[in-house]
Coordinates of C-alpha atoms in Angstrom, one line a residue:
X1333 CA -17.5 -14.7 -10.3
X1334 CA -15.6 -17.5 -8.9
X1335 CA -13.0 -17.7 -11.4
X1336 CA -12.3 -14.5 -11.7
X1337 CA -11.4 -14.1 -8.8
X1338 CA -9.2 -17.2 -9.2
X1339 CA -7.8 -15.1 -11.5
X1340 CA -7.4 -12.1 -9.9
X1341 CA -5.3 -14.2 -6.7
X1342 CA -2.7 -15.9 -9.6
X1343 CA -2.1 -12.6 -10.8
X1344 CA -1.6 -10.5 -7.5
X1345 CA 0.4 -13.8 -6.7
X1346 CA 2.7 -13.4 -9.8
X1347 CA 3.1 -9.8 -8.8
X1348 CA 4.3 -10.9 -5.5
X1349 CA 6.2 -13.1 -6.8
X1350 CA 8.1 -10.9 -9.3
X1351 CA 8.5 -8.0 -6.6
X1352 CA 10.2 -10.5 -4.4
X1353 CA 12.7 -10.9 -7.2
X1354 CA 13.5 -7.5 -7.8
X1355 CA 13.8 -6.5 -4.3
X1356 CA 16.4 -7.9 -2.0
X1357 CA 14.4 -7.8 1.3
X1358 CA 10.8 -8.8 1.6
X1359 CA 8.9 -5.5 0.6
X1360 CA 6.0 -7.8 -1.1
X1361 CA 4.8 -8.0 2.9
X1362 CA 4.6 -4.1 3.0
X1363 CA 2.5 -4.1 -0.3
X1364 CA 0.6 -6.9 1.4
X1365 CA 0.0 -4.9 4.5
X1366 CA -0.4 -1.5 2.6
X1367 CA -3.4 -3.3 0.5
X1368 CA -5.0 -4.8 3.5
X1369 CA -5.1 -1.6 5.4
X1370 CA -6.4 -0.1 2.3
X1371 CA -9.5 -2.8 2.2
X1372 CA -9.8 -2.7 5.9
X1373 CA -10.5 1.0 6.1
X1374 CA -13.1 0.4 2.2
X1375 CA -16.5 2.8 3.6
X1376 CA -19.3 1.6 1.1
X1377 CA -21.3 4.6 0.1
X1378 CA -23.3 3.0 -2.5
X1379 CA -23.1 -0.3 -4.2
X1380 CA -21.1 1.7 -7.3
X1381 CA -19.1 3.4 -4.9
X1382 CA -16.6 2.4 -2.0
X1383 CA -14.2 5.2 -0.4
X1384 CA -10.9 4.0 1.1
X1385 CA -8.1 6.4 2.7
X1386 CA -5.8 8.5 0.4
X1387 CA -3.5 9.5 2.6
X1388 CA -0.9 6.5 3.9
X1389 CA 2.3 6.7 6.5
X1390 CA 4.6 3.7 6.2
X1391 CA 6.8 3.9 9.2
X1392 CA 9.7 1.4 9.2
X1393 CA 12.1 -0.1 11.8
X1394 CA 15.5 2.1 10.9
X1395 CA 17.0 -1.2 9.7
X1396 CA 14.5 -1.6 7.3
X1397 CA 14.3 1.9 6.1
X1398 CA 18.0 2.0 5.7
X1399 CA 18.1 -1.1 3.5
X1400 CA 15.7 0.3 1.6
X1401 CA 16.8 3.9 1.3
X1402 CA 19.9 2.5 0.4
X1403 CA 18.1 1.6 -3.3
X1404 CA 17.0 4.8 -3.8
X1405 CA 13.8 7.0 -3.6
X1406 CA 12.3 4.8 -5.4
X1407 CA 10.5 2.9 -2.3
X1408 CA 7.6 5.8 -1.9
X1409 CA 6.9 5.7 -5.6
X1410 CA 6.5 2.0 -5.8
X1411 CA 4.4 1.7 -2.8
X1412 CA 1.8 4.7 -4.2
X1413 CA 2.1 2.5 -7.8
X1414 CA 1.1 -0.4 -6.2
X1415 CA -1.4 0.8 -4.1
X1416 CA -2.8 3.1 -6.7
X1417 CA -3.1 0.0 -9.2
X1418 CA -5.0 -1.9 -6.1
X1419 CA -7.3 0.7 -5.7
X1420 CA -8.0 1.0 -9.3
X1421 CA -8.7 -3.2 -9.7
X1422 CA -11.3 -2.7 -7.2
X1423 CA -12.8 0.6 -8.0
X1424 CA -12.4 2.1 -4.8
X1425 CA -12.6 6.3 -4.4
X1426 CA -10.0 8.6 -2.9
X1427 CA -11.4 11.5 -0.5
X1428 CA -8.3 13.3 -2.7
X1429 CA -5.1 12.5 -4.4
X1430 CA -3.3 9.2 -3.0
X1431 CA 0.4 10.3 -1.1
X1432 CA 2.0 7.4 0.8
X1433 CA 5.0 9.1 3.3
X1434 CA 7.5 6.7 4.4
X1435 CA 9.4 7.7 7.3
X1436 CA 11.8 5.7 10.1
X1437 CA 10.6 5.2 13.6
X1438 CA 9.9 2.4 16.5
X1439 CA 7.8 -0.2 14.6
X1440 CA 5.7 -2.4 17.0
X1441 CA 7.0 -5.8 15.0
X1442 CA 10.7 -4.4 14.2
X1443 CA 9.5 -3.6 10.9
X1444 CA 6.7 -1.7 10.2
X1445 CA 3.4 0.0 11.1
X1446 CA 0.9 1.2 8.5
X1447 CA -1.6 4.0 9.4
X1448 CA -3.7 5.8 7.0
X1449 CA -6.4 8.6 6.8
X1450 CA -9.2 10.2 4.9
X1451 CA -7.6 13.8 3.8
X1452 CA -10.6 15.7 1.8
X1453 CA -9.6 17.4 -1.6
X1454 CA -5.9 18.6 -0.5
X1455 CA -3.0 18.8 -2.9
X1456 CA -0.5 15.7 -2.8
X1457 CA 2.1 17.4 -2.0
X1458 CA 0.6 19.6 1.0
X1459 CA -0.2 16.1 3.1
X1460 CA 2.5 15.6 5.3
X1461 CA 3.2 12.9 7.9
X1462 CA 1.1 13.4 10.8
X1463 CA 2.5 13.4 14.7
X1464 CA 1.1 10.1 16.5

């Protein structure tokens, strides 16, 4: 079991890696952080089956958001890829479809905040960002 997880950290290191290539900024900190609050919020139901949050808000300091806004909409679909392909390496369960809403706002560090939720069997595009 050891060396495959070995494995598994060269190759979520080579994705970092890669990502921070393509990108200009340092986004693969946000995947980092989007992953993270995706494992710290894992509810183990059974040992064949672990629910995480499907419903993510990536609020970033309006410096950030407008550097990456200025690339596109991409940025939304990239971090739901990414989180979506994280979710599926570790066989974790969505209450309902995955939606990740970026949005602009006071980040505590300047950059970012990350908060997520449990939203039970709603369509993706009915979850909305919620008021803090």
């Amino acid at each position: 079991m050891g060396m495959l997880r070995r494995w598994e950290r060269v190759v979520e290191d080579c994705e970092s890696a890669l990502l921070a290539k393509i990108f200009r900024t340092d986004p693969v900190e946000l995947f980092d952080a989007l992953r993270q609050e995706c494992d710290d919020h894992a509810v183990v139901c059974s040992q064949s089956r672990v629910l995480v949050p499907n419903d993510y808000t990536v609020e970033l300091a309006p410096r950030v958001h407008d550097e990456l806004a200025a690339r596109g909409g991409e940025v939304g679909r990239q971090l739901t890829d990414v989180l979506a392909r994280h979710a599926a390496d570790r066989g974790y369960e969505g209450a309902g479809p995955l939606t990740v809403h970026v949005t602009t706002g006071d980040a505590p560090n300047g950059r970012y905040r990350i908060s997520s939720a449990a939203l039970a069997h709603i369509p993706a595009d009915a979850a909305g960002p919620r008021a803090t």
